[in-house]
PDB file of C-alpha atoms in Angstrom:
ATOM      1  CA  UNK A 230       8.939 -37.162   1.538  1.00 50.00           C
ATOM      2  CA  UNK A 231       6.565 -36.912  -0.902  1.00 59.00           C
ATOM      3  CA  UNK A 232       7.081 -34.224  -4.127  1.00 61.00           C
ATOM      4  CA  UNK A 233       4.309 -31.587  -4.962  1.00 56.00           C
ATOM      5  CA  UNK A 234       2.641 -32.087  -8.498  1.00 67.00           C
ATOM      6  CA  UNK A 235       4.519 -29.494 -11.299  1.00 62.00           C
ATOM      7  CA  UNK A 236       0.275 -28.379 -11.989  1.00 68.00           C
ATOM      8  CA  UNK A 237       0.388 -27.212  -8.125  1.00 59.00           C
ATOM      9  CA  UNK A 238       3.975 -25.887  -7.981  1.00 55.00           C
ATOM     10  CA  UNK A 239       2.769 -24.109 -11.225  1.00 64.00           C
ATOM     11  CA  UNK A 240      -1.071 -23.043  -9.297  1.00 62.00           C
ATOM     12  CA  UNK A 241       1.106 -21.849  -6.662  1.00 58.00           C
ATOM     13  CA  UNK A 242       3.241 -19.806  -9.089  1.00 61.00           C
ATOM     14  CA  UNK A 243       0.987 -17.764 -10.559  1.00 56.00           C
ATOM     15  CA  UNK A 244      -1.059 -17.047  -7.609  1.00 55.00           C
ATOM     16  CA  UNK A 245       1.971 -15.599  -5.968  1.00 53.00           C
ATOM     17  CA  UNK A 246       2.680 -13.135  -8.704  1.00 52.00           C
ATOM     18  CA  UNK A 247      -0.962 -12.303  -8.764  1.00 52.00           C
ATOM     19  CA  UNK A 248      -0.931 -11.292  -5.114  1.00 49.00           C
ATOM     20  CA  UNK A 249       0.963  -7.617  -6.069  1.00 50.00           C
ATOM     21  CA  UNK A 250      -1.709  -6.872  -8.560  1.00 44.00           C
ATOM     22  CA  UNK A 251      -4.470  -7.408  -5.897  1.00 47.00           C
ATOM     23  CA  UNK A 252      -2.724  -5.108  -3.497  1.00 48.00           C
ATOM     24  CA  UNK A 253      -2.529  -2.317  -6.257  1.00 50.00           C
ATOM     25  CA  UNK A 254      -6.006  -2.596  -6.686  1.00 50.00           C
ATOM     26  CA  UNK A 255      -7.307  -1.809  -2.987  1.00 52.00           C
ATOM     27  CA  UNK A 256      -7.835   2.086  -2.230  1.00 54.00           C
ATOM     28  CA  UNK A 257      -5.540   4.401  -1.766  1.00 69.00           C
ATOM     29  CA  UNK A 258      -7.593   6.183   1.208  1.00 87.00           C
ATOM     30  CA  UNK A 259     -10.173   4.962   3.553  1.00 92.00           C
ATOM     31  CA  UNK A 260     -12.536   6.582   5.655  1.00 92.00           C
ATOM     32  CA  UNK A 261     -12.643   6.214   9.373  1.00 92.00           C
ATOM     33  CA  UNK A 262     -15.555   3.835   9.353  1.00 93.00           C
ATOM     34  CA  UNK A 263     -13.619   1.299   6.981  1.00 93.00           C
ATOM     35  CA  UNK A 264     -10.606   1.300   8.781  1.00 92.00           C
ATOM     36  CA  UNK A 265     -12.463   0.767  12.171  1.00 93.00           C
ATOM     37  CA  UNK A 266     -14.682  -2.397   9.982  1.00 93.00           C
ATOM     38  CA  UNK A 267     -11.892  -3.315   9.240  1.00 92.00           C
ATOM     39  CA  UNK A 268     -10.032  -4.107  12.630  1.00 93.00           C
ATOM     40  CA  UNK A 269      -7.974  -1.010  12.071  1.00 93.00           C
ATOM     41  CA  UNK A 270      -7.282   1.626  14.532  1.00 94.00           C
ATOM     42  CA  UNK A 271      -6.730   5.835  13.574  1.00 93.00           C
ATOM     43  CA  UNK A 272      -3.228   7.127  14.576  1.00 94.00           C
ATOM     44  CA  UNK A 273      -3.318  10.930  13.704  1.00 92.00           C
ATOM     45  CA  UNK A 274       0.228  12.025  14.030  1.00 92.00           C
ATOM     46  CA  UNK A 275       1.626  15.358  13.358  1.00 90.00           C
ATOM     47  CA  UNK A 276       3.593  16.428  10.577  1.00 89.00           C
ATOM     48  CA  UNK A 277       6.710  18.057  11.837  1.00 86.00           C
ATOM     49  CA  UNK A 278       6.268  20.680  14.806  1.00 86.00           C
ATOM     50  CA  UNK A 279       2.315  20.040  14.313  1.00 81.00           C
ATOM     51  CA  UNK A 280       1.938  23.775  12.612  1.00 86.00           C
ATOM     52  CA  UNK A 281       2.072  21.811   8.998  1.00 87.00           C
ATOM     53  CA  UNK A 282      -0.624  20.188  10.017  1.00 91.00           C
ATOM     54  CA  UNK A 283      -1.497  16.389  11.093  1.00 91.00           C
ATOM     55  CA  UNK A 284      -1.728  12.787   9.168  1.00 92.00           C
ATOM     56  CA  UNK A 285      -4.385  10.537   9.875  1.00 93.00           C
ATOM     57  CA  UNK A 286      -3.249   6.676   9.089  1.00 93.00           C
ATOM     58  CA  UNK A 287      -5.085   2.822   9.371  1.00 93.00           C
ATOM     59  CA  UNK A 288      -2.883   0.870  11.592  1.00 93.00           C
ATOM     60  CA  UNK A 289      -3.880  -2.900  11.266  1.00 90.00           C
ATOM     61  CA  UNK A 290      -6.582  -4.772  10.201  1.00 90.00           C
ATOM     62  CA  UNK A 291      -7.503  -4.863   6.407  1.00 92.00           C
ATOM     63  CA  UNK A 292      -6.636  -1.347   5.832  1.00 90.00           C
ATOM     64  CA  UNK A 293      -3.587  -1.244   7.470  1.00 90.00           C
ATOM     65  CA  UNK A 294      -1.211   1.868   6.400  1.00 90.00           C
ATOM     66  CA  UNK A 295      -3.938   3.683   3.905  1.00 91.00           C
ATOM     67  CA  UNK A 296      -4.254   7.225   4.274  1.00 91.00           C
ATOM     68  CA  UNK A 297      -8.086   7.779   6.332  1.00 92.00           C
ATOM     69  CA  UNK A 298      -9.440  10.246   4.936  1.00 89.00           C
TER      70      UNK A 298
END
C-alpha cells in the first residue's frame, strides 16, 4: 500500500482544524426562506405546556439546527 506524502498528511491537517472556525462563522439564526433554500425544513415545537411560547428550528439541509427566525 502506498504512503500519503507528509505535505498532504500536513494539507489535510490543517484543513481539519480549520473546519470548527468555518462553522463558528455561519449565522446564528436564519429566516424561513434560507432554511427552505437551503434543503431545510421548519419544525416549530413548543416550549413546555405551549403557554411559554413555541421554538421555530432548521432541520437539515445547510442550515440545519439554527434558530429561524
Amino acid at each position: 500500500m502506498r504512503k500519503l506524502p507528509y505535505t498532504l498528511l500536513t494539507a489535510l491537517a490543517v484543513s481539519a482544524l480549520a473546519m470548527p472556525v468555518t462553522a463558528a462563522a455561519l449565522p446564528a439564526d436564519v429566516t424561513a426562506g434560507q432554511c427552505i433554500a437551503g434543503g431545510g425544513m421548519i419544525v416549530i415545537s413548543a416550549v413546555g405546556d405551549g403557554s411559554q411560547g413555541y421554538t421555530k428550528r432548521c432541520m437539515g439541509g445547510v442550515h440545519d439546527g439554527q434558530t429561524v427566525l
